[in-house]
PDB file of C-alpha atoms in Angstrom:
ATOM      1  CA  MET A   1     -36.856 -24.599  67.225  1.00 44.00           C
ATOM      2  CA  VAL A   2     -37.881 -21.023  68.028  1.00 47.00           C
ATOM      3  CA  ALA A   3     -40.843 -20.859  70.422  1.00 50.00           C
ATOM      4  CA  PRO A   4     -43.966 -19.787  68.496  1.00 48.00           C
ATOM      5  CA  ASP A   5     -45.510 -16.388  68.982  1.00 48.00           C
ATOM      6  CA  ARG A   6     -48.488 -17.215  71.179  1.00 57.00           C
ATOM      7  CA  SER A   7     -50.619 -14.290  69.987  1.00 88.00           C
ATOM      8  CA  ALA A   8     -52.351 -16.379  67.317  1.00 95.00           C
ATOM      9  CA  ALA A   9     -53.067 -19.126  69.851  1.00 96.00           C
ATOM     10  CA  GLU A  10     -54.296 -16.566  72.390  1.00 95.00           C
ATOM     11  CA  SER A  11     -56.674 -15.121  69.799  1.00 95.00           C
ATOM     12  CA  TYR A  12     -57.881 -18.633  69.033  1.00 96.00           C
ATOM     13  CA  ALA A  13     -58.515 -19.305  72.730  1.00 96.00           C
ATOM     14  CA  ALA A  14     -60.353 -15.984  73.078  1.00 96.00           C
ATOM     15  CA  MET A  15     -62.737 -16.969  70.277  1.00 95.00           C
ATOM     16  CA  VAL A  16     -63.520 -20.287  71.969  1.00 96.00           C
ATOM     17  CA  ASP A  17     -63.997 -18.462  75.294  1.00 96.00           C
ATOM     18  CA  ALA A  18     -66.436 -16.021  73.651  1.00 95.00           C
ATOM     19  CA  VAL A  19     -68.453 -18.885  72.154  1.00 93.00           C
ATOM     20  CA  ASN A  20     -68.637 -20.656  75.513  1.00 91.00           C
ATOM     21  CA  ALA A  21     -69.572 -17.454  77.351  1.00 92.00           C
ATOM     22  CA  GLN A  22     -72.383 -16.717  74.922  1.00 89.00           C
ATOM     23  CA  LYS A  23     -73.626 -20.297  75.160  1.00 84.00           C
ATOM     24  CA  LEU A  24     -73.682 -19.976  78.947  1.00 85.00           C
ATOM     25  CA  TRP A  25     -75.702 -16.757  78.636  1.00 79.00           C
ATOM     26  CA  THR A  26     -78.253 -18.185  76.199  1.00 76.00           C
ATOM     27  CA  HIS A  27     -78.414 -21.802  77.353  1.00 73.00           C
ATOM     28  CA  GLY A  28     -77.265 -21.744  80.965  1.00 73.00           C
ATOM     29  CA  PRO A  29     -74.823 -24.260  82.469  1.00 72.00           C
ATOM     30  CA  SER A  30     -74.314 -27.446  80.478  1.00 64.00           C
ATOM     31  CA  ALA A  31     -76.292 -30.426  81.679  1.00 59.00           C
ATOM     32  CA  GLU A  32     -74.379 -33.364  83.056  1.00 59.00           C
ATOM     33  CA  GLY A  33     -73.941 -36.380  80.842  1.00 68.00           C
ATOM     34  CA  ASP A  34     -72.992 -37.148  77.274  1.00 74.00           C
ATOM     35  CA  VAL A  35     -74.547 -34.637  74.876  1.00 75.00           C
ATOM     36  CA  TRP A  36     -73.480 -36.832  71.925  1.00 75.00           C
ATOM     37  CA  SER A  37     -75.611 -39.819  72.859  1.00 76.00           C
ATOM     38  CA  GLY A  38     -78.763 -41.301  71.381  1.00 80.00           C
ATOM     39  CA  ASP A  39     -80.099 -39.600  68.262  1.00 78.00           C
ATOM     40  CA  ALA A  40     -77.201 -37.123  68.191  1.00 75.00           C
ATOM     41  CA  ALA A  41     -74.725 -39.982  67.790  1.00 79.00           C
ATOM     42  CA  ARG A  42     -76.893 -41.994  65.400  1.00 83.00           C
ATOM     43  CA  ALA A  43     -77.095 -38.989  63.050  1.00 82.00           C
ATOM     44  CA  PHE A  44     -73.364 -39.440  62.379  1.00 83.00           C
ATOM     45  CA  ARG A  45     -73.599 -43.162  61.660  1.00 86.00           C
ATOM     46  CA  PHE A  46     -73.152 -44.065  57.987  1.00 92.00           C
ATOM     47  CA  ASP A  47     -72.710 -47.328  56.087  1.00 95.00           C
ATOM     48  CA  PRO A  48     -68.942 -48.010  55.982  1.00 97.00           C
ATOM     49  CA  HIS A  49     -69.381 -49.944  52.719  1.00 97.00           C
ATOM     50  CA  ARG A  50     -71.104 -47.059  50.908  1.00 96.00           C
ATOM     51  CA  GLU A  51     -69.617 -45.703  47.710  1.00 94.00           C
ATOM     52  CA  LEU A  52     -67.145 -42.987  48.631  1.00 94.00           C
ATOM     53  CA  ASP A  53     -68.241 -39.448  47.886  1.00 93.00           C
ATOM     54  CA  PRO A  54     -65.665 -37.238  46.113  1.00 94.00           C
ATOM     55  CA  ASN A  55     -64.454 -35.650  49.363  1.00 95.00           C
ATOM     56  CA  LEU A  56     -63.947 -38.961  51.112  1.00 96.00           C
ATOM     57  CA  GLU A  57     -62.150 -40.282  48.029  1.00 97.00           C
ATOM     58  CA  VAL A  58     -59.560 -37.522  48.425  1.00 97.00           C
ATOM     59  CA  ILE A  59     -59.142 -38.289  52.135  1.00 97.00           C
ATOM     60  CA  ALA A  60     -58.784 -42.004  51.393  1.00 98.00           C
ATOM     61  CA  SER A  61     -56.150 -41.262  48.740  1.00 98.00           C
ATOM     62  CA  HIS A  62     -53.753 -40.280  51.549  1.00 98.00           C
ATOM     63  CA  VAL A  63     -54.126 -43.686  53.222  1.00 98.00           C
ATOM     64  CA  ARG A  64     -52.033 -46.733  52.305  1.00 98.00           C
ATOM     65  CA  ALA A  65     -52.995 -50.362  52.810  1.00 98.00           C
ATOM     66  CA  GLU A  66     -50.227 -50.868  55.386  1.00 98.00           C
ATOM     67  CA  ASP A  67     -51.120 -47.755  57.416  1.00 98.00           C
ATOM     68  CA  VAL A  68     -52.337 -47.400  60.961  1.00 98.00           C
ATOM     69  CA  VAL A  69     -54.827 -44.506  60.918  1.00 98.00           C
ATOM     70  CA  VAL A  70     -55.736 -42.538  64.048  1.00 98.00           C
ATOM     71  CA  ASP A  71     -59.084 -40.731  63.839  1.00 98.00           C
ATOM     72  CA  VAL A  72     -59.134 -38.051  66.540  1.00 98.00           C
ATOM     73  CA  GLY A  73     -62.696 -37.318  67.597  1.00 97.00           C
ATOM     74  CA  GLY A  74     -63.880 -39.903  65.081  1.00 97.00           C
ATOM     75  CA  GLY A  75     -67.362 -40.164  66.589  1.00 95.00           C
ATOM     76  CA  ALA A  76     -69.556 -42.894  65.124  1.00 96.00           C
ATOM     77  CA  GLY A  77     -67.023 -43.606  62.366  1.00 97.00           C
ATOM     78  CA  ARG A  78     -68.533 -41.616  59.493  1.00 95.00           C
ATOM     79  CA  VAL A  79     -65.037 -41.182  57.997  1.00 97.00           C
ATOM     80  CA  GLY A  80     -62.953 -43.626  60.012  1.00 98.00           C
ATOM     81  CA  LEU A  81     -64.800 -46.860  59.259  1.00 98.00           C
ATOM     82  CA  PRO A  82     -64.586 -46.487  55.462  1.00 98.00           C
ATOM     83  CA  LEU A  83     -60.864 -45.826  55.955  1.00 98.00           C
ATOM     84  CA  ALA A  84     -60.608 -48.999  58.069  1.00 98.00           C
ATOM     85  CA  LEU A  85     -61.585 -50.937  54.940  1.00 98.00           C
ATOM     86  CA  ARG A  86     -58.559 -49.436  53.199  1.00 98.00           C
ATOM     87  CA  CYS A  87     -55.826 -49.600  55.856  1.00 98.00           C
ATOM     88  CA  GLN A  88     -54.213 -52.074  58.230  1.00 98.00           C
ATOM     89  CA  ARG A  89     -55.738 -50.682  61.435  1.00 98.00           C
ATOM     90  CA  LEU A  90     -57.966 -47.824  62.543  1.00 98.00           C
ATOM     91  CA  ILE A  91     -57.909 -46.279  66.024  1.00 98.00           C
ATOM     92  CA  ASN A  92     -60.828 -43.999  66.889  1.00 98.00           C
ATOM     93  CA  VAL A  93     -60.044 -41.717  69.862  1.00 98.00           C
ATOM     94  CA  ASP A  94     -63.300 -40.178  71.087  1.00 97.00           C
ATOM     95  CA  ALA A  95     -64.452 -39.049  74.528  1.00 95.00           C
ATOM     96  CA  SER A  96     -68.184 -39.612  73.971  1.00 94.00           C
ATOM     97  CA  PRO A  97     -69.610 -42.932  75.229  1.00 95.00           C
ATOM     98  CA  GLY A  98     -72.621 -42.432  72.949  1.00 94.00           C
ATOM     99  CA  MET A  99     -70.478 -41.973  69.871  1.00 95.00           C
ATOM    100  CA  GLY A 100     -68.264 -44.871  70.914  1.00 96.00           C
ATOM    101  CA  GLU A 101     -71.263 -47.162  71.268  1.00 95.00           C
ATOM    102  CA  GLU A 102     -72.448 -46.317  67.752  1.00 95.00           C
ATOM    103  CA  PHE A 103     -68.917 -46.728  66.366  1.00 97.00           C
ATOM    104  CA  LEU A 104     -68.488 -50.215  67.814  1.00 97.00           C
ATOM    105  CA  ALA A 105     -71.974 -51.328  66.772  1.00 96.00           C
ATOM    106  CA  CYS A 106     -71.510 -50.008  63.246  1.00 97.00           C
ATOM    107  CA  ALA A 107     -68.105 -51.708  62.901  1.00 98.00           C
ATOM    108  CA  GLN A 108     -69.536 -55.009  64.109  1.00 97.00           C
ATOM    109  CA  GLU A 109     -72.534 -54.860  61.781  1.00 97.00           C
ATOM    110  CA  ALA A 110     -70.235 -54.036  58.846  1.00 97.00           C
ATOM    111  CA  GLY A 111     -67.901 -56.942  59.647  1.00 98.00           C
ATOM    112  CA  ILE A 112     -64.954 -54.624  60.315  1.00 98.00           C
ATOM    113  CA  THR A 113     -62.459 -56.249  62.689  1.00 98.00           C
ATOM    114  CA  ASN A 114     -59.455 -53.926  62.376  1.00 98.00           C
ATOM    115  CA  ALA A 115     -61.064 -50.890  64.071  1.00 98.00           C
ATOM    116  CA  GLU A 116     -60.737 -50.138  67.771  1.00 98.00           C
ATOM    117  CA  LEU A 117     -62.016 -47.457  70.121  1.00 98.00           C
ATOM    118  CA  VAL A 118     -60.013 -45.483  72.659  1.00 98.00           C
ATOM    119  CA  GLN A 119     -62.669 -43.718  74.718  1.00 97.00           C
ATOM    120  CA  SER A 120     -60.783 -40.652  75.879  1.00 97.00           C
ATOM    121  CA  PRO A 121     -60.281 -36.986  75.126  1.00 96.00           C
ATOM    122  CA  TRP A 122     -57.379 -36.671  72.699  1.00 97.00           C
ATOM    123  CA  GLU A 123     -55.300 -34.689  75.171  1.00 95.00           C
ATOM    124  CA  ALA A 124     -55.526 -37.537  77.713  1.00 96.00           C
ATOM    125  CA  ALA A 125     -55.047 -40.476  75.333  1.00 97.00           C
ATOM    126  CA  LEU A 126     -51.804 -42.320  76.061  1.00 96.00           C
ATOM    127  CA  GLY A 127     -49.552 -44.155  73.632  1.00 96.00           C
ATOM    128  CA  VAL A 128     -51.717 -43.705  70.542  1.00 98.00           C
ATOM    129  CA  THR A 129     -49.685 -43.400  67.333  1.00 98.00           C
ATOM    130  CA  GLY A 130     -50.261 -44.008  63.651  1.00 98.00           C
ATOM    131  CA  ASP A 131     -48.912 -43.383  60.189  1.00 98.00           C
ATOM    132  CA  VAL A 132     -51.782 -41.004  59.447  1.00 98.00           C
ATOM    133  CA  VAL A 133     -53.398 -38.896  62.167  1.00 98.00           C
ATOM    134  CA  PHE A 134     -56.724 -37.483  61.009  1.00 98.00           C
ATOM    135  CA  SER A 135     -59.249 -35.190  62.686  1.00 98.00           C
ATOM    136  CA  SER A 136     -62.499 -33.854  61.268  1.00 96.00           C
ATOM    137  CA  ASP A 137     -64.598 -30.996  62.685  1.00 94.00           C
ATOM    138  CA  VAL A 138     -62.927 -31.035  66.100  1.00 96.00           C
ATOM    139  CA  ALA A 139     -60.518 -28.093  66.082  1.00 96.00           C
ATOM    140  CA  TYR A 140     -63.368 -25.542  66.187  1.00 94.00           C
ATOM    141  CA  PHE A 141     -63.949 -26.398  69.853  1.00 93.00           C
ATOM    142  CA  VAL A 142     -60.374 -26.793  71.145  1.00 97.00           C
ATOM    143  CA  ARG A 143     -59.377 -23.877  73.361  1.00 96.00           C
ATOM    144  CA  ASP A 144     -55.755 -24.856  73.985  1.00 96.00           C
ATOM    145  CA  ILE A 145     -54.962 -25.402  70.355  1.00 97.00           C
ATOM    146  CA  ILE A 146     -51.144 -25.611  70.469  1.00 97.00           C
ATOM    147  CA  PRO A 147     -50.984 -28.684  72.764  1.00 97.00           C
ATOM    148  CA  PHE A 148     -53.695 -30.275  70.622  1.00 98.00           C
ATOM    149  CA  ILE A 149     -51.682 -29.724  67.437  1.00 98.00           C
ATOM    150  CA  GLU A 150     -48.410 -30.791  69.043  1.00 98.00           C
ATOM    151  CA  LYS A 151     -50.001 -34.069  70.126  1.00 98.00           C
ATOM    152  CA  LEU A 152     -51.382 -34.694  66.628  1.00 98.00           C
ATOM    153  CA  ASP A 153     -47.941 -34.100  65.164  1.00 98.00           C
ATOM    154  CA  ALA A 154     -46.110 -36.246  67.725  1.00 98.00           C
ATOM    155  CA  ALA A 155     -48.531 -39.138  67.184  1.00 98.00           C
ATOM    156  CA  ALA A 156     -48.081 -39.207  63.389  1.00 98.00           C
ATOM    157  CA  ARG A 157     -45.319 -41.097  61.617  1.00 98.00           C
ATOM    158  CA  ARG A 158     -46.112 -39.701  58.171  1.00 98.00           C
ATOM    159  CA  ILE A 159     -48.839 -37.064  57.842  1.00 98.00           C
ATOM    160  CA  VAL A 160     -51.422 -35.113  59.814  1.00 98.00           C
ATOM    161  CA  ILE A 161     -54.745 -34.207  58.177  1.00 98.00           C
ATOM    162  CA  ILE A 162     -57.297 -31.839  59.692  1.00 98.00           C
ATOM    163  CA  ALA A 163     -60.624 -31.617  57.874  1.00 97.00           C
ATOM    164  CA  LEU A 164     -62.695 -28.455  58.311  1.00 96.00           C
ATOM    165  CA  TRP A 165     -65.287 -26.473  56.364  1.00 93.00           C
ATOM    166  CA  SER A 166     -64.770 -23.099  54.705  1.00 90.00           C
ATOM    167  CA  THR A 167     -67.581 -21.824  56.918  1.00 86.00           C
ATOM    168  CA  SER A 168     -67.530 -23.561  60.280  1.00 85.00           C
ATOM    169  CA  PRO A 169     -70.708 -25.655  60.718  1.00 80.00           C
ATOM    170  CA  PRO A 170     -71.442 -24.186  64.188  1.00 79.00           C
ATOM    171  CA  ASN A 171     -71.651 -20.770  62.482  1.00 84.00           C
ATOM    172  CA  ARG A 172     -74.067 -21.821  59.752  1.00 83.00           C
ATOM    173  CA  SER A 173     -77.166 -20.813  61.742  1.00 85.00           C
ATOM    174  CA  ALA A 174     -75.918 -17.256  62.349  1.00 88.00           C
ATOM    175  CA  PRO A 175     -78.829 -15.485  60.545  1.00 88.00           C
ATOM    176  CA  LEU A 176     -81.357 -17.559  62.496  1.00 90.00           C
ATOM    177  CA  TYR A 177     -79.574 -16.928  65.768  1.00 91.00           C
ATOM    178  CA  ARG A 178     -79.642 -13.185  65.038  1.00 92.00           C
ATOM    179  CA  LEU A 179     -83.373 -13.237  64.346  1.00 93.00           C
ATOM    180  CA  VAL A 180     -84.206 -15.203  67.496  1.00 93.00           C
ATOM    181  CA  TYR A 181     -81.744 -13.779  70.018  1.00 91.00           C
ATOM    182  CA  GLY A 182     -81.190 -10.279  68.655  1.00 91.00           C
ATOM    183  CA  GLU A 183     -77.414 -10.514  68.441  1.00 90.00           C
ATOM    184  CA  ASP A 184     -74.772 -12.125  66.303  1.00 89.00           C
ATOM    185  CA  PRO A 185     -73.467 -15.470  67.490  1.00 90.00           C
ATOM    186  CA  ALA A 186     -69.858 -15.507  68.599  1.00 92.00           C
ATOM    187  CA  PRO A 187     -67.996 -17.213  65.732  1.00 92.00           C
ATOM    188  CA  VAL A 188     -65.999 -20.346  66.376  1.00 93.00           C
ATOM    189  CA  PRO A 189     -62.456 -20.288  64.991  1.00 95.00           C
ATOM    190  CA  ALA A 190     -62.260 -20.638  61.218  1.00 94.00           C
ATOM    191  CA  TYR A 191     -59.716 -22.581  59.193  1.00 95.00           C
ATOM    192  CA  THR A 192     -57.799 -19.344  58.623  1.00 96.00           C
ATOM    193  CA  ASP A 193     -57.383 -18.954  62.396  1.00 96.00           C
ATOM    194  CA  LEU A 194     -56.027 -22.493  62.633  1.00 97.00           C
ATOM    195  CA  LEU A 195     -53.612 -21.896  59.744  1.00 97.00           C
ATOM    196  CA  THR A 196     -52.281 -18.782  61.479  1.00 96.00           C
ATOM    197  CA  VAL A 197     -51.544 -20.826  64.596  1.00 97.00           C
ATOM    198  CA  LEU A 198     -49.831 -23.527  62.529  1.00 97.00           C
ATOM    199  CA  TRP A 199     -47.663 -21.032  60.697  1.00 94.00           C
ATOM    200  CA  ASP A 200     -46.728 -19.330  63.962  1.00 94.00           C
ATOM    201  CA  MET A 201     -45.637 -22.761  65.178  1.00 96.00           C
ATOM    202  CA  GLY A 202     -43.450 -23.121  62.097  1.00 96.00           C
ATOM    203  CA  ILE A 203     -45.558 -25.939  60.635  1.00 97.00           C
ATOM    204  CA  PRO A 204     -45.665 -25.597  56.824  1.00 96.00           C
ATOM    205  CA  ALA A 205     -49.224 -26.830  56.361  1.00 97.00           C
ATOM    206  CA  GLY A 206     -50.888 -26.892  52.976  1.00 96.00           C
ATOM    207  CA  VAL A 207     -54.570 -26.508  52.157  1.00 97.00           C
ATOM    208  CA  ARG A 208     -56.638 -28.520  49.707  1.00 97.00           C
ATOM    209  CA  PHE A 209     -60.246 -27.615  48.974  1.00 96.00           C
ATOM    210  CA  LEU A 210     -62.523 -30.545  48.216  1.00 95.00           C
ATOM    211  CA  PRO A 211     -65.214 -30.682  45.512  1.00 91.00           C
ATOM    212  CA  GLU A 212     -68.359 -31.957  47.211  1.00 86.00           C
ATOM    213  CA  ARG A 213     -70.998 -29.850  48.935  1.00 79.00           C
ATOM    214  CA  PRO A 214     -71.799 -30.666  52.584  1.00 75.00           C
ATOM    215  CA  TRP A 215     -73.147 -34.132  53.292  1.00 69.00           C
ATOM    216  CA  TRP A 216     -75.782 -32.657  55.598  1.00 66.00           C
ATOM    217  CA  GLY A 217     -78.913 -30.971  54.273  1.00 63.00           C
ATOM    218  CA  GLN A 218     -78.544 -32.114  50.661  1.00 70.00           C
ATOM    219  CA  GLU A 219     -82.193 -33.220  50.571  1.00 82.00           C
ATOM    220  CA  LEU A 220     -84.322 -30.081  50.602  1.00 89.00           C
ATOM    221  CA  PRO A 221     -87.445 -29.886  52.810  1.00 93.00           C
ATOM    222  CA  LYS A 222     -90.537 -30.330  50.650  1.00 94.00           C
ATOM    223  CA  THR A 223     -93.068 -28.257  52.634  1.00 95.00           C
ATOM    224  CA  ARG A 224     -93.020 -24.966  54.526  1.00 95.00           C
ATOM    225  CA  GLN A 225     -93.563 -26.808  57.797  1.00 95.00           C
ATOM    226  CA  LEU A 226     -90.597 -29.101  57.142  1.00 95.00           C
ATOM    227  CA  ALA A 227     -88.537 -26.087  56.111  1.00 95.00           C
ATOM    228  CA  VAL A 228     -89.261 -24.336  59.408  1.00 95.00           C
ATOM    229  CA  GLU A 229     -88.351 -27.513  61.297  1.00 93.00           C
ATOM    230  CA  PHE A 230     -85.145 -27.690  59.268  1.00 91.00           C
ATOM    231  CA  ALA A 231     -84.311 -24.124  60.315  1.00 91.00           C
ATOM    232  CA  LEU A 232     -84.635 -25.047  63.988  1.00 91.00           C
ATOM    233  CA  GLN A 233     -82.154 -27.942  63.820  1.00 86.00           C
ATOM    234  CA  GLY A 234     -78.855 -27.749  65.654  1.00 80.00           C
ATOM    235  CA  ARG A 235     -77.521 -26.881  69.065  1.00 79.00           C
ATOM    236  CA  TRP A 236     -77.800 -23.124  68.623  1.00 84.00           C
ATOM    237  CA  LEU A 237     -81.404 -23.045  69.884  1.00 87.00           C
ATOM    238  CA  ARG A 238     -82.600 -23.535  73.459  1.00 86.00           C
ATOM    239  CA  ALA A 239     -85.444 -26.022  73.782  1.00 84.00           C
ATOM    240  CA  GLN A 240     -87.624 -23.452  75.578  1.00 89.00           C
ATOM    241  CA  ASP A 241     -87.191 -21.007  72.681  1.00 92.00           C
ATOM    242  CA  ARG A 242     -88.312 -23.447  70.000  1.00 93.00           C
ATOM    243  CA  ALA A 243     -91.926 -22.281  69.697  1.00 95.00           C
ATOM    244  CA  ARG A 244     -90.899 -18.623  69.502  1.00 95.00           C
ATOM    245  CA  ALA A 245     -88.149 -19.446  67.003  1.00 95.00           C
ATOM    246  CA  ALA A 246     -90.685 -21.271  64.810  1.00 96.00           C
ATOM    247  CA  ARG A 247     -92.848 -18.151  64.725  1.00 96.00           C
ATOM    248  CA  VAL A 248     -89.816 -16.023  63.853  1.00 96.00           C
ATOM    249  CA  ALA A 249     -88.792 -18.401  61.053  1.00 95.00           C
ATOM    250  CA  GLU A 250     -92.333 -18.430  59.650  1.00 96.00           C
ATOM    251  CA  ALA A 251     -92.536 -14.619  59.766  1.00 96.00           C
ATOM    252  CA  ASN A 252     -89.205 -14.322  57.922  1.00 96.00           C
ATOM    253  CA  PHE A 253     -89.691 -17.336  55.661  1.00 96.00           C
ATOM    254  CA  ASP A 254     -89.021 -15.554  52.357  1.00 94.00           C
ATOM    255  CA  GLN A 255     -85.762 -14.169  53.714  1.00 92.00           C
ATOM    256  CA  LEU A 256     -84.659 -17.628  54.817  1.00 93.00           C
ATOM    257  CA  PHE A 257     -85.760 -19.912  51.967  1.00 94.00           C
ATOM    258  CA  SER A 258     -86.162 -19.903  48.212  1.00 93.00           C
ATOM    259  CA  ALA A 259     -88.784 -22.148  46.634  1.00 93.00           C
ATOM    260  CA  GLU A 260     -87.314 -24.532  44.046  1.00 92.00           C
ATOM    261  CA  SER A 261     -88.624 -27.551  42.188  1.00 91.00           C
ATOM    262  CA  GLN A 262     -86.795 -29.892  44.628  1.00 89.00           C
ATOM    263  CA  GLY A 263     -88.088 -28.105  47.734  1.00 93.00           C
ATOM    264  CA  PHE A 264     -87.139 -25.108  49.855  1.00 94.00           C
ATOM    265  CA  ARG A 265     -83.465 -24.149  49.754  1.00 90.00           C
ATOM    266  CA  PRO A 266     -82.048 -22.420  52.882  1.00 89.00           C
ATOM    267  CA  LEU A 267     -80.639 -19.067  51.790  1.00 87.00           C
ATOM    268  CA  TRP A 268     -78.446 -18.761  54.860  1.00 81.00           C
ATOM    269  CA  TYR A 269     -76.343 -21.711  53.732  1.00 76.00           C
ATOM    270  CA  ALA A 270     -73.238 -20.379  52.042  1.00 66.00           C
ATOM    271  CA  ASP A 271     -71.399 -22.276  49.303  1.00 75.00           C
ATOM    272  CA  TYR A 272     -69.670 -24.481  51.866  1.00 82.00           C
ATOM    273  CA  ARG A 273     -66.523 -26.307  50.836  1.00 89.00           C
ATOM    274  CA  GLU A 274     -64.723 -28.920  52.848  1.00 94.00           C
ATOM    275  CA  LEU A 275     -60.970 -28.490  53.036  1.00 97.00           C
ATOM    276  CA  LEU A 276     -57.988 -30.431  54.280  1.00 98.00           C
ATOM    277  CA  ILE A 277     -55.085 -28.894  56.183  1.00 98.00           C
ATOM    278  CA  ILE A 278     -52.155 -31.270  55.687  1.00 98.00           C
ATOM    279  CA  TRP A 279     -48.543 -31.418  56.787  1.00 98.00           C
ATOM    280  CA  ARG A 280     -45.779 -33.995  57.035  1.00 98.00           C
ATOM    281  CA  ALA A 281     -45.212 -35.091  60.606  1.00 97.00           C
ATOM    282  CA  GLY A 282     -42.276 -33.315  62.196  1.00 95.00           C
ATOM    283  CA  ASP A 283     -41.898 -30.720  59.429  1.00 93.00           C
ATOM    284  CA  ARG A 284     -40.866 -27.282  60.632  1.00 91.00           C
ATOM    285  CA  LEU A 285     -39.831 -24.110  58.860  1.00 84.00           C
TER     286      LEU A 285
END
């Protein structure tokens, strides 16, 4: 195999570096501890027995009853635990103790016995393999993307699936960030950046866009106060800037929201579409 041109990967790493540098400037050094604990982890906990939404139905269609599924960065099991009900075994590889705690508790409460947790960063996880290797909303934050992809591919016996959004969720608050901090946020890598890396590696990945709108924010805030609070959600905002950001959001309310019968719709939300990047394990051009 010809060694891939690293320029696409270098560009990818530069984007992640820019995001981290800007975060350091606005937020200061990261606090010690697990940032995905407590309420942050519980927000990603869903009933594994719920009726599958159209997007999750498509993901599940790639899973067979006899499969071992590896969910890389599977968090509290939002996707992985419903898949565990449809496969032989699920392995969730996640570095966050908070997410892992929610995953195990949710599996136990749902009576799921074929799901296990490997609490580790993916790059450090040893001996984890499966028929399907799946990862959702993780690649945005991976600086050294080629080793990450190579490990996904090596761990899969049949297919690799990476789920992302057409507009990366960390970028969805860009207009708010601009209003509060006076500059554009550094964008995290998009799915097109990941595809460029894959193609440079000779991996013939395909793309499938999914039908459902984002699972977050589907219920519109009913009052102006709730709408402003909605605008301040997310990790883009420093806690000490919250009061000022609320004043900014209130002053620019008509630019940020449209009033509808169901509530106030955020105008900065694009028509997000979830997509799957899929390839057969070991395939190379």
